[in-house]
Coordinates of C-alpha atoms and ligand atoms in Angstrom, one line a residue:
Y1121 CA -4.3 23.6 -11.8
D1122 CA -6.8 26.5 -11.3
Q1123 CA -9.7 24.1 -11.4
H1124 CA -7.9 21.8 -8.9
N1125 CA -6.9 24.6 -6.6
K1126 CA -10.2 26.4 -6.7
K1127 CA -12.0 23.2 -5.5
K1128 CA -9.4 22.7 -2.8
L1129 CA -9.6 26.3 -1.7
A1130 CA -13.4 26.1 -1.5
D1131 CA -13.1 22.9 0.6
L1132 CA -10.5 24.6 2.8
T1133 CA -12.3 27.8 3.4
T1134 CA -15.5 26.0 4.3
R1135 CA -13.5 23.9 6.8
I1136 CA -11.6 26.8 8.2
R1137 CA -14.8 28.9 8.5
S1138 CA -16.9 26.3 10.1
S1139 CA -14.7 26.1 13.2
D1140 CA -16.6 23.2 14.6
T1141 CA -15.0 20.9 11.9
A1142 CA -11.5 22.6 11.8
P1143 CA -9.3 19.6 13.0
T1144 CA -7.2 19.5 16.1
Y1145 CA -3.6 18.8 15.2
R1146 CA -0.6 17.2 17.0
N1147 CA 2.6 19.0 15.9
L1148 CA 5.7 17.3 14.5
T1149 CA 8.7 16.6 16.6
W1150 CA 11.9 17.6 14.8
N1151 CA 15.4 16.3 15.7
D1152 CA 18.9 15.8 14.2
I1153 CA 17.6 13.8 11.3
N1154 CA 14.0 13.8 10.1
F1155 CA 12.3 11.5 7.6
V1156 CA 9.2 11.8 5.5
H1157 CA 8.0 8.4 4.3
T1158 CA 5.5 7.1 1.7
T1159 CA 4.6 3.6 0.8
D1160 CA 2.0 1.7 -1.3
T1161 CA 0.9 4.9 -3.1
H1162 CA -0.6 2.7 -5.8
G1163 CA -1.1 5.5 -8.3
W1164 CA -3.2 7.8 -6.1
Y1165 CA -1.2 10.9 -7.1
S1166 CA -4.4 12.9 -8.0
G1167 CA -5.5 12.7 -4.3
H1168 CA -8.8 11.4 -3.1
L1169 CA -11.3 13.4 -5.1
N1170 CA -14.3 12.4 -2.9
Q1171 CA -12.6 12.3 0.5
K1172 CA -11.6 15.7 1.9
Q1173 CA -9.3 14.4 4.5
Y1174 CA -7.0 13.0 1.7
N1175 CA -7.6 15.8 -0.8
A1176 CA -4.0 16.8 -1.4
N1177 CA -2.4 15.7 -4.7
W1178 CA 1.2 15.0 -5.6
G1179 CA 1.9 18.6 -6.4
D1180 CA 0.8 19.6 -2.9
F1181 CA 3.0 16.9 -1.5
I1182 CA 5.9 18.3 -3.5
S1183 CA 5.2 21.8 -2.2
F1184 CA 4.9 20.5 1.4
T1185 CA 8.2 18.7 1.4
S1186 CA 9.9 21.6 -0.2
H1187 CA 8.9 23.8 2.9
L1188 CA 9.9 21.0 5.3
R1189 CA 13.4 20.8 3.7
Q1190 CA 13.7 24.6 4.1
Q1191 CA 12.7 24.4 7.7
A1192 CA 15.2 21.5 8.4
L1193 CA 18.0 23.6 6.8
E1194 CA 17.1 26.6 9.0
Q1195 CA 17.1 24.4 12.0
G1196 CA 20.5 22.8 11.1
Q1197 CA 18.9 19.4 10.8
D1198 CA 18.7 16.8 8.0
L1199 CA 15.5 15.7 6.2
L1200 CA 15.3 12.7 4.0
L1201 CA 12.4 11.6 1.8
I1202 CA 11.8 7.8 1.6
D1203 CA 9.5 5.6 -0.5
S1204 CA 8.9 1.9 -0.1
G1205 CA 7.3 0.9 -3.4
D1206 CA 4.0 -0.3 -4.9
R1207 CA 3.4 2.6 -7.3
H1208 CA 0.4 1.3 -9.4
D1209 CA -2.5 -1.1 -9.3
G1210 CA -5.5 0.5 -7.7
N1211 CA -6.1 3.8 -9.4
G1212 CA -7.2 4.8 -12.9
F1213 CA -4.4 7.3 -13.0
S1214 CA -1.9 4.5 -13.1
D1215 CA -3.9 1.6 -14.4
I1216 CA -5.7 2.9 -17.5
T1217 CA -2.5 2.8 -19.5
Y1218 CA -0.4 -0.1 -20.7
P1219 CA 1.8 -0.8 -19.0
N1220 CA 0.4 0.5 -15.7
G1221 CA 2.1 3.6 -14.6
L1222 CA 3.1 4.8 -18.0
V1223 CA 1.9 8.4 -17.3
S1224 CA 1.6 8.2 -13.5
T1225 CA 5.1 7.0 -12.7
P1226 CA 6.8 10.0 -14.3
I1227 CA 4.6 12.1 -12.0
F1228 CA 5.7 10.1 -9.0
M1229 CA 9.3 10.7 -10.1
K1230 CA 8.8 14.5 -9.8
Q1231 CA 9.2 14.0 -6.0
N1232 CA 12.9 14.2 -5.2
Y1233 CA 13.2 11.2 -3.0
D1234 CA 16.5 10.6 -1.2
L1235 CA 16.0 6.8 -0.8
L1236 CA 13.5 4.5 -2.4
T1237 CA 13.0 0.8 -3.1
I1238 CA 10.8 -1.6 -5.1
G1239 CA 7.4 -3.1 -4.2
N1240 CA 5.9 -6.4 -5.3
H1241 CA 3.5 -4.6 -7.7
E1242 CA 6.5 -3.6 -9.7
L1243 CA 7.2 -7.4 -10.2
Y1244 CA 4.0 -9.1 -11.3
V1245 CA 4.3 -8.1 -14.9
W1246 CA 7.6 -7.8 -16.8
E1247 CA 6.7 -4.6 -18.5
N1248 CA 6.4 -2.9 -15.1
S1249 CA 9.7 -4.4 -14.0
R1250 CA 11.4 -3.1 -17.2
Q1251 CA 9.8 0.4 -16.6
E1252 CA 11.0 0.3 -13.0
Y1253 CA 14.5 -0.7 -14.0
E1254 CA 15.0 1.5 -17.1
L1255 CA 13.1 4.5 -16.0
V1256 CA 12.7 4.8 -12.2
A1257 CA 15.9 3.1 -10.9
D1258 CA 17.9 4.7 -13.7
Y1259 CA 16.6 8.2 -12.9
F1260 CA 17.2 7.9 -9.1
G1261 CA 20.6 6.3 -9.5
D1262 CA 22.3 5.5 -6.2
K1263 CA 19.2 6.7 -4.3
Y1264 CA 17.3 3.6 -5.5
I1265 CA 18.3 0.8 -3.1
S1266 CA 17.4 -2.9 -3.7
S1267 CA 19.5 -5.4 -1.8
N1268 CA 17.4 -8.5 -2.7
V1269 CA 15.6 -7.9 -6.0
E1270 CA 17.3 -8.2 -9.3
Y1271 CA 16.5 -7.6 -13.0
K1272 CA 17.4 -10.2 -15.6
F1273 CA 19.1 -9.1 -18.9
E1274 CA 18.6 -10.9 -22.2
N1275 CA 22.0 -12.6 -21.8
G1276 CA 20.7 -14.2 -18.6
T1277 CA 22.8 -12.1 -16.2
F1278 CA 21.2 -10.3 -13.3
A1279 CA 21.7 -6.8 -11.7
P1280 CA 20.0 -5.1 -8.8
F1281 CA 17.4 -2.4 -9.3
G1282 CA 19.5 0.6 -8.5
Q1283 CA 22.2 -0.2 -5.9
K1284 CA 22.4 -3.0 -3.4
Y1285 CA 23.4 -0.5 -0.7
K1286 CA 24.4 3.1 -0.3
Y1287 CA 26.9 4.6 2.1
F1288 CA 26.7 8.4 2.4
T1289 CA 27.1 11.3 4.8
T1290 CA 24.0 13.5 5.4
P1291 CA 24.5 17.0 4.1
V1292 CA 23.7 19.0 7.3
Q1293 CA 24.6 16.9 10.3
Q1294 CA 27.2 14.8 8.5
I1295 CA 25.7 11.6 9.8
R1296 CA 27.5 8.6 8.3
T1297 CA 24.7 6.5 7.0
L1298 CA 24.4 3.0 5.5
A1299 CA 21.2 2.4 3.6
L1300 CA 19.8 -1.1 2.5
G1301 CA 16.6 -2.0 0.7
F1302 CA 14.5 -5.2 1.1
L1303 CA 11.3 -6.7 -0.4
F1304 CA 9.6 -9.4 1.6
D1305 CA 9.9 -13.0 0.5
F1306 CA 7.7 -12.5 -2.5
N1307 CA 7.4 -15.5 -4.9
R1308 CA 5.1 -14.2 -7.7
F1309 CA 7.9 -12.2 -9.5
N1310 CA 7.9 -12.5 -13.3
N1311 CA 10.7 -14.5 -14.9
G1312 CA 12.6 -11.4 -15.9
T1313 CA 13.4 -10.7 -12.3
R1314 CA 14.2 -12.5 -9.1
V1315 CA 13.8 -12.0 -5.3
I1316 CA 16.4 -13.4 -3.0
P1317 CA 14.7 -13.9 0.4
I1318 CA 16.2 -11.8 3.3
A1319 CA 17.0 -15.1 5.1
E1320 CA 19.3 -16.0 2.2
V1321 CA 20.8 -12.5 1.7
I1322 CA 22.2 -12.5 5.3
T1323 CA 24.2 -15.6 4.5
Q1324 CA 25.7 -14.2 1.3
D1325 CA 29.4 -13.1 1.3
W1326 CA 28.7 -9.7 -0.5
F1327 CA 26.3 -8.7 2.2
N1328 CA 28.5 -9.6 5.2
E1329 CA 31.5 -8.0 3.5
V1330 CA 29.6 -4.7 3.2
L1331 CA 28.7 -5.0 6.9
Q1332 CA 32.2 -5.8 7.9
Q1333 CA 33.7 -3.0 5.8
H1334 CA 31.4 -0.4 7.3
K1335 CA 31.2 -1.7 10.8
D1336 CA 33.2 1.2 12.4
K1337 CA 32.2 3.9 10.0
V1338 CA 28.5 4.2 10.5
D1339 CA 26.4 6.4 12.8
L1340 CA 23.0 5.3 11.4
I1341 CA 21.6 2.5 9.3
V1342 CA 18.5 3.1 7.2
I1343 CA 16.5 0.1 6.0
V1344 CA 14.0 1.0 3.2
A1345 CA 11.7 -2.0 2.9
H1346 CA 8.6 -3.2 1.2
T1347 CA 8.1 -5.5 4.1
P1348 CA 5.8 -5.2 7.1
I1349 CA 7.4 -4.0 10.3
S1350 CA 4.7 -5.6 12.5
H1351 CA 6.1 -7.8 15.3
D1352 CA 4.4 -10.9 14.0
Y1353 CA 6.0 -10.6 10.6
P1354 CA 9.5 -12.1 11.2
E1355 CA 11.7 -11.1 8.2
L1356 CA 12.9 -7.7 9.3
Y1357 CA 13.4 -8.9 12.9
N1358 CA 15.6 -11.7 11.6
L1359 CA 17.6 -9.1 9.6
H1360 CA 17.8 -7.0 12.7
S1361 CA 19.4 -9.7 14.8
H1362 CA 22.0 -10.2 12.0
L1363 CA 22.8 -6.5 11.7
R1364 CA 23.3 -6.3 15.5
Q1365 CA 26.1 -8.8 15.2
Y1366 CA 28.1 -6.1 13.3
F1367 CA 26.5 -3.0 14.7
P1368 CA 25.6 -3.6 18.3
D1369 CA 25.3 0.1 19.3
T1370 CA 24.2 1.8 16.0
I1371 CA 20.9 3.4 15.5
I1372 CA 18.8 1.5 12.9
Q1373 CA 15.7 3.1 11.4
Y1374 CA 13.4 0.8 9.4
F1375 CA 10.8 2.0 6.9
G1376 CA 8.2 -0.7 6.0
G1377 CA 5.3 -1.3 3.6
H1378 CA 3.1 -3.8 1.9
S1379 CA 0.4 -4.4 4.6
H1380 CA -1.1 -1.0 4.0
I1381 CA -1.3 0.1 7.6
R1382 CA 0.0 2.9 9.8
D1383 CA 2.4 1.3 12.2
F1384 CA 5.4 2.1 14.4
T1385 CA 7.4 -0.6 16.1
V1386 CA 10.3 -0.8 18.5
F1387 CA 13.0 -3.2 17.4
D1388 CA 15.2 -2.3 20.4
E1389 CA 16.4 0.7 22.4
L1390 CA 18.3 2.0 19.4
S1391 CA 16.0 1.0 16.6
T1392 CA 12.4 1.6 15.4
G1393 CA 10.3 1.0 12.3
L1394 CA 7.8 3.2 10.7
Q1395 CA 5.1 2.2 8.2
S1396 CA 3.0 4.8 6.5
G1397 CA -0.3 3.4 5.3
R1398 CA -1.4 3.3 1.7
Y1399 CA -3.0 5.1 -1.3
C1400 CA -1.7 8.7 -0.5
E1401 CA -3.8 8.7 2.7
T1402 CA -0.8 9.0 4.9
I1403 CA 2.6 10.7 5.1
G1404 CA 4.8 9.0 7.7
W1405 CA 7.2 11.1 9.8
T1406 CA 9.9 10.0 12.1
S1407 CA 12.7 12.1 13.7
V1408 CA 15.8 10.7 15.4
N1409 CA 18.2 12.2 17.9
V1410 CA 21.5 10.6 16.8
K1411 CA 23.5 12.1 19.6
G1412 CA 24.0 11.4 23.3
N1413 CA 22.8 8.7 25.6
V1414 CA 19.0 9.4 25.7
S1415 CA 16.0 7.3 26.3
L1416 CA 14.0 5.6 23.6
H1417 CA 11.3 8.2 23.6
E1418 CA 13.8 11.0 23.6
R1419 CA 15.6 9.5 20.7
F1420 CA 12.7 8.6 18.4
A1421 CA 9.4 10.4 17.5
R1422 CA 6.8 9.6 14.9
S1423 CA 3.7 11.0 13.3
Y1424 CA 1.2 9.9 10.7
L1425 CA -0.1 12.9 8.7
D1426 CA -3.4 12.9 6.9
F1427 CA -2.6 13.6 3.2
N1428 CA -4.5 16.8 3.0
L1429 CA -3.8 20.5 2.3
H1430 CA -5.1 21.6 5.7
S1431 CA -2.6 19.4 7.5
F1432 CA 0.2 20.6 5.2
L1433 CA -0.6 24.2 5.9
H1434 CA -0.6 23.6 9.6
H1435 CA 2.7 21.8 9.7
T1436 CA 4.4 24.4 7.5
N1437 CA 2.7 27.3 9.1
K1438 CA 1.9 28.6 5.6
S1439 CA -1.2 30.3 4.4
I1440 CA -3.0 28.9 1.3
H1441 CA -1.7 31.8 -0.7
E1442 CA 2.0 31.2 0.1
F1443 CA 2.0 27.4 0.1
D1444 CA 2.2 26.4 -3.5
T1445 CA 5.8 26.2 -4.9
D1446 CA 6.3 26.6 -8.7
K1447 CA 7.1 22.9 -9.0
G1448 CA 4.1 21.9 -6.9
K1449 CA 1.8 24.1 -9.0
H1450 CA 3.3 22.6 -12.2
V1451 CA 2.7 19.0 -11.0
S1452 CA -0.8 19.8 -10.0
S1453 CA -1.5 21.2 -13.4
L1454 CA 0.1 18.2 -15.0
I1455 CA -2.2 15.9 -13.0
T1456 CA -5.3 17.8 -14.0
E1457 CA -4.2 17.8 -17.7
T1458 CA -3.4 14.1 -17.6
R1459 CA -6.7 13.2 -16.0
N1460 CA -8.6 15.1 -18.6
K1461 CA -6.6 13.4 -21.4
L1462 CA -7.3 10.0 -19.9
N1463 CA -10.9 11.0 -19.5
L1464 CA -10.9 9.5 -16.0
N1465 CA -13.7 11.6 -14.6
R1466 CA -16.1 10.4 -17.3
A1467 CA -19.2 9.0 -15.5
L1468 CA -20.1 5.4 -16.3
G1469 CA -23.0 5.2 -13.8
Y1470 CA -24.1 6.3 -10.4
V1471 CA -24.0 4.7 -7.0
N1472 CA -27.2 5.9 -5.4
G1473 CA -28.1 4.7 -2.0
S1474 CA -25.0 4.1 0.0
N1475 CA -21.3 3.4 0.2
Y1476 CA -20.0 -0.2 0.0
Y1477 CA -17.1 -0.7 2.2
I1478 CA -14.3 -3.2 2.3
D1479 CA -13.9 -3.4 6.1
Y1480 CA -15.7 -0.6 7.8
V1481 CA -18.7 -2.9 8.2
P1482 CA -18.7 -6.7 8.8
I1483 CA -18.1 -8.9 5.8
D1484 CA -21.8 -10.0 5.6
H1485 CA -23.3 -6.6 6.1
K1486 CA -25.4 -5.3 3.2
N1487 CA -23.1 -2.4 2.8
N1488 CA -20.0 -4.5 2.6
I1489 CA -18.6 -4.6 -1.0
F1490 CA -17.9 -8.3 -0.8
D1491 CA -21.5 -8.9 0.1
L1492 CA -22.5 -6.9 -3.0
L1493 CA -20.1 -8.8 -5.2
T1494 CA -20.9 -12.3 -4.0
S1495 CA -24.7 -11.9 -3.6
K1496 CA -25.4 -9.8 -6.7
V1497 CA -22.6 -8.9 -9.1
L1498 CA -21.1 -12.3 -9.5
T1499 CA -24.5 -13.9 -10.2
T1500 CA -24.3 -12.0 -13.5
L1501 CA -21.1 -13.5 -14.7
V1502 CA -21.8 -15.2 -18.0
P1503 CA -19.8 -18.1 -19.3
E1504 CA -17.7 -17.4 -22.5
G1505 CA -19.9 -17.7 -25.5
H1506 CA -23.2 -17.5 -23.6
T1507 CA -25.4 -14.4 -23.7
N1508 CA -27.1 -14.8 -20.3
T1509 CA -26.8 -16.7 -17.1
T1510 CA -30.1 -18.6 -17.3
S1511 CA -28.4 -21.7 -18.5
T1512 CA -25.7 -21.7 -15.9
S1513 CA -25.5 -24.8 -13.8
D1514 CA -24.7 -24.9 -10.1
R1515 CA -21.4 -23.1 -9.5
I1516 CA -19.2 -21.5 -6.9
I1517 CA -17.1 -18.4 -7.8
I1518 CA -14.1 -17.5 -5.6
I1519 CA -12.2 -14.2 -5.5
N1520 CA -9.3 -13.1 -3.3
T1521 CA -10.2 -10.1 -1.2
G1522 CA -6.9 -8.5 -2.0
S1523 CA -8.2 -8.0 -5.5
I1524 CA -10.7 -5.4 -4.3
R1525 CA -8.6 -2.3 -3.6
Y1526 CA -10.9 0.3 -2.2
D1527 CA -14.4 1.2 -1.0
L1528 CA -17.1 2.0 -3.5
Y1529 CA -18.5 5.4 -2.7
K1530 CA -22.0 6.7 -3.5
G1531 CA -22.1 9.3 -6.2
P1532 CA -20.8 9.4 -9.8
Y1533 CA -19.1 6.1 -10.7
T1534 CA -16.4 7.0 -13.2
I1535 CA -13.7 5.3 -15.2
D1536 CA -11.4 6.0 -12.3
S1537 CA -13.8 4.4 -9.8
Q1538 CA -13.7 1.1 -11.7
Y1539 CA -9.9 1.0 -11.5
I1540 CA -9.9 2.1 -7.9
V1541 CA -12.2 -0.7 -6.8
S1542 CA -11.2 -3.5 -9.1
P1543 CA -8.1 -2.9 -11.2
F1544 CA -6.9 -6.4 -12.0
E1545 CA -7.6 -7.7 -15.5
N1546 CA -7.9 -11.4 -14.6
L1547 CA -9.5 -14.1 -16.6
W1548 CA -12.0 -16.4 -15.0
V1549 CA -11.1 -20.1 -15.1
K1550 CA -12.9 -23.2 -13.9
L1551 CA -12.4 -26.7 -12.6
T1552 CA -15.3 -29.1 -12.5
V1553 CA -15.1 -30.9 -9.1
P1554 CA -17.5 -32.8 -6.7
K1555 CA -19.9 -30.4 -5.0
S1556 CA -18.7 -31.7 -1.6
I1557 CA -15.2 -30.6 -2.4
A1558 CA -16.1 -27.3 -4.1
T1559 CA -18.0 -26.2 -1.0
Q1560 CA -14.9 -26.6 1.2
V1561 CA -12.3 -24.7 -0.9
A1562 CA -13.0 -21.2 0.3
A1563 CA -13.0 -22.3 4.0
K1564 CA -9.7 -24.1 3.5
L1565 CA -8.1 -20.9 2.1
N1566 CA -9.5 -18.9 4.9
D1567 CA -8.6 -21.1 7.8
N1568 CA -5.0 -20.0 7.6
G1569 CA -3.6 -16.8 9.0
Y1570 CA -2.0 -14.5 6.5
I1571 CA 1.8 -14.9 6.2
Y1572 CA 2.3 -12.8 9.3
A1573 CA 1.1 -15.7 11.5
K1574 CA 4.2 -17.2 13.0
G1575 CA 5.8 -20.0 11.2
Q1576 CA 3.9 -19.5 8.1
A1577 CA 6.3 -17.2 6.3
D1578 CA 8.1 -20.0 4.5
A1579 CA 8.6 -19.7 0.8
I1580 CA 6.3 -22.6 -0.1
D1581 CA 3.4 -21.1 1.8
N1582 CA 1.3 -20.0 -1.2
R1583 CA -1.2 -18.4 1.2
R1584 CA 1.0 -15.3 1.0
L1585 CA -0.8 -14.5 -2.2
L1586 CA -4.0 -13.8 -0.5
P1587 CA -3.4 -11.1 2.1
P1588 CA -6.5 -9.5 3.6
H1589 CA -7.0 -5.9 2.5
H1590 CA -4.8 -4.4 5.1
Y1591 CA -3.6 -6.4 7.9
Y1592 CA -3.8 -5.5 11.6
S1593 CA -1.8 -8.2 13.4
S1594 CA -3.4 -9.8 16.5
E1595 CA -1.9 -7.5 19.0
R1596 CA -3.1 -4.4 17.2
T1597 CA -6.4 -3.2 18.6
K1598 CA -8.4 0.0 17.9
R1599 CA -8.8 2.1 21.0
D1600 CA -10.4 5.5 21.5
Q1601 CA -7.8 8.1 20.9
T1602 CA -6.6 9.9 23.9
P1603 CA -7.9 13.4 23.3
L1604 CA -5.3 16.0 22.9
I1605 CA -7.0 18.5 25.1
L1606 CA -10.2 17.0 26.5
S1607 CA -12.2 20.3 26.7
E1608 CA -11.2 21.1 23.1
V1609 CA -12.1 17.7 21.8
E1610 CA -15.4 17.7 23.7
R1611 CA -16.3 21.0 21.9
K1612 CA -15.3 19.8 18.5
K1613 CA -16.9 17.2 16.3
L1614 CA -14.2 14.8 15.2
S1615 CA -14.2 13.5 11.7
K1616 CA -13.9 9.8 11.2
G1617 CA -10.4 8.6 10.3
Y1618 CA -7.3 6.7 11.5
V1619 CA -6.7 6.2 15.2
T1620 CA -3.5 4.3 15.2
F1621 CA -2.3 2.3 18.2
D1622 CA 1.4 1.4 17.9
D1623 CA 4.4 0.7 20.1
F1624 CA 4.6 4.3 21.1
G1625 CA 0.9 4.5 22.1
N1626 CA -2.0 6.2 20.2
D1627 CA -0.9 9.8 19.8
G1628 CA 0.8 9.3 16.4
D1629 CA -2.0 10.5 14.1
D1630 CA -1.5 14.2 13.4
T1631 CA -5.2 14.8 13.1
L1632 CA -7.5 13.7 15.9
H1633 CA -10.3 11.4 14.6
K1634 CA -13.1 9.4 15.7
P1635 CA -11.8 5.9 15.0
V1636 CA -13.0 4.0 12.0
V1637 CA -13.3 0.3 12.9
N1638 CA -11.7 -2.1 10.5
F1639 CA -13.6 -5.4 10.6
P1640 CA -11.7 -8.6 9.8
I1641 CA -11.8 -9.7 6.2
P1642 CA -11.0 -13.3 5.0
N1643 CA -8.4 -14.2 2.3
V1644 CA -11.2 -15.1 -0.1
V1645 CA -15.0 -14.7 -0.5
E1646 CA -17.2 -17.0 -2.5
S1647 CA -20.4 -16.6 -4.5
V1648 CA -22.3 -19.9 -3.9
Q1649 CA -24.8 -20.3 -6.7
I1650 CA -26.2 -23.8 -6.0
H1651 CA -29.9 -24.3 -6.8
S1652 CA -30.3 -28.0 -7.0
D1653 CA -29.8 -31.0 -4.7
S1654 CA -28.1 -33.0 -7.4
E1655 CA -24.8 -34.6 -6.4
E1656 CA -23.4 -33.8 -9.9
D1657 CA -19.9 -32.3 -10.0
I1658 CA -20.1 -28.5 -10.2
D1659 CA -18.0 -25.7 -11.7
L1660 CA -15.5 -24.1 -9.3
I1661 CA -14.7 -20.7 -10.9
F1662 CA -11.9 -18.3 -9.9
Y1663 CA -9.4 -15.7 -11.1
D1664 CA -6.6 -17.3 -13.1
F1665 CA -4.3 -15.3 -10.7
I1666 CA -5.2 -17.5 -7.7
T1667 CA -4.9 -20.8 -9.5
P1668 CA -1.9 -21.8 -7.3
N1669 CA -4.0 -21.2 -4.2
I1670 CA -7.0 -23.2 -5.4
V1671 CA -4.7 -26.1 -6.4
W1672 CA -3.1 -25.9 -2.9
A1673 CA -6.5 -26.0 -1.2
L1674 CA -7.7 -29.0 -3.4
N1675 CA -4.6 -30.9 -2.5
E1676 CA -5.1 -30.0 1.2
L1677 CA -8.6 -31.5 0.8
N1678 CA -7.0 -34.6 -0.6
Y1679 CA -8.6 -34.0 -3.9
T1680 CA -6.0 -34.5 -6.6
N1681 CA -8.0 -36.0 -9.5
F1682 CA -8.3 -32.8 -11.5
N1683 CA -6.7 -31.2 -14.5
K1684 CA -3.9 -28.9 -13.1
S1685 CA -4.6 -26.3 -15.8
P1686 CA -8.1 -25.1 -15.4
S1687 CA -10.1 -24.1 -18.5
L1688 CA -11.3 -20.6 -19.5
Y1689 CA -14.7 -19.7 -18.1
S1690 CA -15.0 -16.0 -19.0
S1691 CA -12.8 -13.1 -20.0
K1692 CA -15.1 -10.5 -18.5
Y1693 CA -13.0 -8.6 -16.0
L1694 CA -14.6 -8.2 -12.6
G1695 CA -14.2 -4.4 -12.9
D1696 CA -16.3 -4.5 -16.1
L1697 CA -18.9 -6.8 -14.5
L1698 CA -19.3 -4.4 -11.6
T1699 CA -19.6 -1.4 -14.0
E1700 CA -22.3 -3.2 -16.0
Y1701 CA -24.1 -4.1 -12.8
I1702 CA -24.1 -0.4 -11.6
Q1703 CA -25.3 0.7 -15.0
Q1704 CA -28.1 -1.9 -15.0
F1705 CA -29.4 -1.8 -11.5
I1706 CA -29.9 1.0 -9.0
I1707 CA -27.7 0.1 -6.1
Ligands
LIG2371 N1 -6.9 -11.1 -8.2 C1 -5.7 -10.5 -8.3 N2 -5.2 -10.0 -7.1 C2 -4.0 -9.5 -7.2 C3 -3.3 -9.3 -8.4 N3 -2.1 -8.7 -8.2 C4 -2.1 -8.5 -6.8 N4 -3.2 -8.9 -6.3 C5 -3.6 -8.8 -4.9 O1 -2.9 -7.8 -4.3 C6 -2.2 -8.3 -3.2 C7 -0.9 -7.5 -2.9 O2 -1.2 -6.2 -2.9 P1 -0.3 -5.2 -2.0 O3 -0.6 -3.8 -2.4 O4 -0.6 -5.6 -0.6 O5 1.1 -5.6 -2.3 C8 -1.9 -9.7 -3.5 O6 -1.6 -10.4 -2.4 C9 -3.2 -10.1 -4.1 O7 -4.2 -10.4 -3.1 C10 -3.9 -9.8 -9.6 O8 -3.4 -9.7 -10.7 N5 -5.1 -10.4 -9.5
LIG2372 ZN1 0.5 -2.2 -1.7
LIG2373 ZN1 2.9 -4.7 -1.6

């Protein structure tokens, strides 16, 4: 804890002292009921050790919410903590253990959430689902809401993770609340679980009986979802139309996730949705006036808080010396101890020259990580049983961009860095196909919009498996942030960060930033390694995880004459390949 806090204090004092970088903040708007939301934390509970603007850890977050709860109480208002799932995959803190999350999830659980639900990353591997059911859902009891995801017992029966719904009255304002939880129509769940699509749930008797039973007893509906709230992703909007049949005049607050963006959308005059980014970069805030006949903007307010101590001190009006609670301090110590035990900070190499970004630069830019992978790193992939690549024949290697989880920053490259960038332990498999076909597969997989494009959200659409890194739907654009106070902003140098344009405008980010631009990234990228003109068939190599997508693309290309189960090409994980490349070459 001391080591962690000394570094943070040092960061902080430099920032506070050098007033030209001290950020300009937008304050939170409080109301009858206030919500703090996290989603897609993906194991980032240590904080971002090399990004000051996200330098708070889970212990700081616990201290922060403890002060917010106190403030709500003093103001005679309610405050609820909500999480929308995806709690590992993408950080060494969660992924270095088997199963993922073994030591990180208990730290996540130290935060006393009031409502939480399950993400798709809790469903790929059965061990994670069992941990989620037996540890997390069991611990949170009726606060864990999952209306459409179930866990299968050995006897073949199913039960929801936690509860299918929760009906309760809030402690301060006595707001009668019905809470439901939904995962998007995810079809890669392991066979010890199942996901019932929202479209099916709204036809089920149990669901409509719950709505019918509560239709005159509810002041507020809360939907905790691991489902995007963007307008061009239909599932929650279809749910909303159904709910409005039973609750035409009830306030409905949605909390979304999965697409890793900051977002706030208006469902109707009495309903909005908040989504709170990813990777402990963002804490989402929304407050709701549940009384009276007020306008949309008087009823709802939202903020996106940068996950850093400076922001937390500002919003709680605490000094660094009075901020840490005992529990927050304890969790910070636990994180430091656990990281040391896991040896996560052990350097494996060094990234010298520059950062390699996922989408801060165009996909073909020399500082784009996919350019580094396809033009350099993947050329070093050696077939199983071979010792070098000299003998490799012409080949094309395809990876899904969703498998690369974060930028590669210059400086020490540690065990943690490897998991942060490329956590998935996928085998490489191959199909030998005509060159003329192999060269079209990546384009075929990229010529489809992600599942958010209208009409493509149906269950058979296997393109859902390949979302771009984080998805800004077509109507989302990046605009310069309206300065809070022009003269103040002119005088201060803004740091780069999120500038979020949503249905309420672009004043949601609590910290003013110079916008980072997110360039579009495709579903897949390919490393084309063809050196001869021969018309021989070539090896098409890809992660075993994306086999369904490759098979889909080959069928779409009317090429069906292949063995449906590809053969093993290499068991060298991409993360290890990248590490070896960094150790071998100065990049
Ligand atoms: N190559 C692999 N990609 C994977 C694997 N598991 C997930 N993924 C990718 O992640 C996204 C979903 O991430 P989310 O945080 O947005 O839910 C998924 O669509 C894949 O692109 C894996 O084992 N291997
Ligand atoms: Zn996620
Ligand atoms: Zn997800």
